[in-house]
Coordinates of C-alpha atoms in Angstrom, one line a residue:
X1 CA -4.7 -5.5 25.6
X2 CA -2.9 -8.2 27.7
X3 CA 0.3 -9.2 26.9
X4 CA -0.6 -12.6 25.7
X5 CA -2.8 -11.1 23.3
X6 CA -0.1 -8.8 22.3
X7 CA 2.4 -11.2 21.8
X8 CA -0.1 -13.4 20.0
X9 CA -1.0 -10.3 17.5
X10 CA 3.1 -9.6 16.8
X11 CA 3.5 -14.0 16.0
X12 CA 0.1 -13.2 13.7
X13 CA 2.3 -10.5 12.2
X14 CA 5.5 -12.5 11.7
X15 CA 3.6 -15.4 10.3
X16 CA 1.7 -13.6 7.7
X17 CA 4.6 -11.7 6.8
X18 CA 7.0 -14.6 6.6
X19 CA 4.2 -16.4 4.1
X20 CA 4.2 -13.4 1.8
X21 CA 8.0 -13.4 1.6
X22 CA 7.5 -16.7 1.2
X23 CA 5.8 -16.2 -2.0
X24 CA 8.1 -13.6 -3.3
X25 CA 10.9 -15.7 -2.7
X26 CA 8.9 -18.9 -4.1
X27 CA 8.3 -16.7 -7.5
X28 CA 12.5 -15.7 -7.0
X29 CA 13.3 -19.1 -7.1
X30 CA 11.4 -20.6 -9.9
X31 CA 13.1 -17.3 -12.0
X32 CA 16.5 -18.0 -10.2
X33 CA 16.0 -21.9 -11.2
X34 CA 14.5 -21.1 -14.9
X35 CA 17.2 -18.7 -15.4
X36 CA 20.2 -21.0 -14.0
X37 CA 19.3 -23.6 -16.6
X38 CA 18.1 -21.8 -19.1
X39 CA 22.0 -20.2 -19.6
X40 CA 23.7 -23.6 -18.4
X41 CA 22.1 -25.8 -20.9
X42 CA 21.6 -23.3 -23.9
X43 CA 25.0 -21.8 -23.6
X44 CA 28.6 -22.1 -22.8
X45 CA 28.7 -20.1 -19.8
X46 CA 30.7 -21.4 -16.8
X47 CA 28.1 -22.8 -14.1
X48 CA 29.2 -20.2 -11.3
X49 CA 28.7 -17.2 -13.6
X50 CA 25.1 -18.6 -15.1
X51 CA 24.3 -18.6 -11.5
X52 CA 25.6 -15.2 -10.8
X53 CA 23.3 -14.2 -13.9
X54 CA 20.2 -15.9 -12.4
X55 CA 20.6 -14.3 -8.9
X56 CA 20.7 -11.1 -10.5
X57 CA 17.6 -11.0 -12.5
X58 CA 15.7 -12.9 -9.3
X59 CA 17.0 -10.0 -7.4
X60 CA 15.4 -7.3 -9.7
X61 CA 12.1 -9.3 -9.4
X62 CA 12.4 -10.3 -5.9
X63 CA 12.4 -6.4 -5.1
X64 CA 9.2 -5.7 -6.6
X65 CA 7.5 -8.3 -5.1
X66 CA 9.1 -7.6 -1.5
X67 CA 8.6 -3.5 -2.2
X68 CA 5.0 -4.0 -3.3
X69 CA 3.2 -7.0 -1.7
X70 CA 5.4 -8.0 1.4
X71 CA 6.6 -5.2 2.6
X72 CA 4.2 -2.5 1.0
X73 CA 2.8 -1.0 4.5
X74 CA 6.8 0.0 5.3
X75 CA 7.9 3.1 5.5
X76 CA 8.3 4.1 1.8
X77 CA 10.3 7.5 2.9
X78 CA 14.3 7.6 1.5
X79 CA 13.6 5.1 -1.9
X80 CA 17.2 5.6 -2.4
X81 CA 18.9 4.4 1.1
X82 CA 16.3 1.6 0.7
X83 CA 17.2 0.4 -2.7
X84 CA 20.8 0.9 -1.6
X85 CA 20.5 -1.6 1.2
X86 CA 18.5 -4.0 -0.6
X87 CA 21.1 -4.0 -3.3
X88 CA 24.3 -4.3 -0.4
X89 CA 22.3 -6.8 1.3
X90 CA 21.1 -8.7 -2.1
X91 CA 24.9 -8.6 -3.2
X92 CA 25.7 -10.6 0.5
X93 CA 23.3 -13.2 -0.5
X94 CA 24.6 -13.7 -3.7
X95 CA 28.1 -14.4 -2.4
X96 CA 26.4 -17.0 0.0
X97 CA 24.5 -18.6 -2.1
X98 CA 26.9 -18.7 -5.2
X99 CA 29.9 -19.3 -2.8
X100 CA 28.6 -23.2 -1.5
X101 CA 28.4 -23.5 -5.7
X102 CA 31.7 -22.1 -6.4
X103 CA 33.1 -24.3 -3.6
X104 CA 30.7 -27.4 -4.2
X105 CA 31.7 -27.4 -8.1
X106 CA 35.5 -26.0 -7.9
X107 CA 36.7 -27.6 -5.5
X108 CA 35.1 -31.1 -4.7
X109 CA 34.4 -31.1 -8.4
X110 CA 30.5 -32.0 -8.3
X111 CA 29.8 -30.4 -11.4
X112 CA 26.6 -32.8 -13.0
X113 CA 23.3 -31.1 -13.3
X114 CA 21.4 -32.9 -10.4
X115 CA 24.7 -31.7 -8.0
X116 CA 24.9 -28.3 -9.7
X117 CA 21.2 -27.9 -8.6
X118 CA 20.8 -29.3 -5.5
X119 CA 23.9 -27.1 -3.9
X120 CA 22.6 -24.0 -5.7
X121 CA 19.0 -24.8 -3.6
X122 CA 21.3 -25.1 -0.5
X123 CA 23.0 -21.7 -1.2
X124 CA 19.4 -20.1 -2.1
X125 CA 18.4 -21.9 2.0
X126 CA 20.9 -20.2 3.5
X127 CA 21.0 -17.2 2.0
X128 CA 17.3 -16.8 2.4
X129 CA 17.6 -17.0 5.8
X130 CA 19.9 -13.9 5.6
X131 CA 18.0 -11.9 3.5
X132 CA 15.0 -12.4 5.8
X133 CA 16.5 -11.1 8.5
X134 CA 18.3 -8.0 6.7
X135 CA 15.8 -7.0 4.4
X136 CA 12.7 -6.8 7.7
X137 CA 15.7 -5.4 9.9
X138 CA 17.5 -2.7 8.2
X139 CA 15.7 -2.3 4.8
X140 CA 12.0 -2.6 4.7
X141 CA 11.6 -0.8 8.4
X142 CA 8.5 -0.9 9.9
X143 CA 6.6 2.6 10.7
X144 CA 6.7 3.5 14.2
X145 CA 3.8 2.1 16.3
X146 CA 1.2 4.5 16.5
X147 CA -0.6 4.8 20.1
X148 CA -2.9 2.4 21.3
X149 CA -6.5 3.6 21.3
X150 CA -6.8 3.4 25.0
X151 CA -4.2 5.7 25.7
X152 CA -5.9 8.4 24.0
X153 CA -9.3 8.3 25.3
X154 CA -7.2 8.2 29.0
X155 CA -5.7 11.7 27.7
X156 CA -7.5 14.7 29.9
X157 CA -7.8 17.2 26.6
X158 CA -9.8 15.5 24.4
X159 CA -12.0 14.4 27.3
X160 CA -12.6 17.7 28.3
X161 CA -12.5 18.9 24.9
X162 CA -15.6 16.7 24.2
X163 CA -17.4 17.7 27.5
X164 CA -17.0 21.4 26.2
X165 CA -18.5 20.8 22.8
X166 CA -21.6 19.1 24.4
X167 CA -22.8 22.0 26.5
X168 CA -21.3 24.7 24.4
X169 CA -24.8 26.7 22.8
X170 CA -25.2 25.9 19.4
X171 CA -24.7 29.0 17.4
X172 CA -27.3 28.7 15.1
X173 CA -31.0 30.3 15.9
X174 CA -31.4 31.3 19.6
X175 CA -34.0 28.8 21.1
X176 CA -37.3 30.0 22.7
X177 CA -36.4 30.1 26.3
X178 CA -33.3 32.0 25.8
X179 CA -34.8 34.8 24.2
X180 CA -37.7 35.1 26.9
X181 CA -34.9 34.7 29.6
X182 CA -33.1 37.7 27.7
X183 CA -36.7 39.6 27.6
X184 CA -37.2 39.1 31.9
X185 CA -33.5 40.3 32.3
X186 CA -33.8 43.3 29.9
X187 CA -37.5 44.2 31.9

């Protein structure tokens, strides 16, 4: 394969897998949002901590989604170390994303819903962008490459291997002119 093509297979790759954790994080958000409002309107929970609350539970269902539809041809190999990152690298993108509310609401004191929702959208921005990167660098890891197709018909063995298996006799029933060759040599 050229290297053009190559490179255009890996930006096929990237695409595709950018639009499916696309629609992880679009299902996230819609449970991050549902869940945000849900707790600042029914309840009397300070803003920053409903949205603490709501990160968490899109978190739990963000993993699912990422474990088993974006990321589900990953190595799957050491659950634990993986759920382990996601969580430390989760936690990171809380703290980004609830940290532009904290600041946004404590200390310019935009507090109205419309404010309260539109920095929370700009935290979830930036904090996606994190995750992205963390989560396809150090926690869903992609298998190692296996070898190109070419590489192994250019291997010598299996070549000769094949060759061998073509003119080896077949060891079923002895065919006609073998056993009259054997007759002339045993005469």
């Amino acid at each position: 394969m050229s290297e053009r093509g190559a490179l255009r297979m890996q930006l096929d790759q990237l695409m595709r897998e950018i639009a499916k954790f696309g629609v992880v994080g679009g299902i996230g958000t819609l449970v991050n949002f549902a869940v945000f409002n849900l707790l600042r309107h029914t309840t009397d929970i300070p803003m920053v901590r409903a949205s603490i609350a709501a990160t968490v539970v899109a978190i739990c269902c963000n993993y699912v989604g990422f474990r088993y539809f974006t990321y589900r041809d990953r190595d799957k190999s050491g659950r634990g170390k993986e759920m382990s990152l996601f969580l430390f690298f989760s936690v990171i993108g809380l703290i980004i994303e609830n940290g532009l509310l904290y600041v946004t609401t404590y200390g310019f004191g935009w507090d109205s819903p419309l404010a309260s929702n539109v920095f929370k959208f700009a935290g979830m921005a930036i904090a996606t962008l994190f995750r992205f990167w963390s989560y396809r660098t150090w926690v869903f890891k992609a298998l190692p490459a296996e070898a190109p197709a070419e590489a192994a018909a250019d291997r010598p063995v299996p070549a000769a291997e094949s060759f061998l298996a073509s003119e080896a006799p077949s060891a079923e029933a002895p065919s006609a002119e073998s056993s009259s060759a054997r007759a002339d040599r045993a005469a």
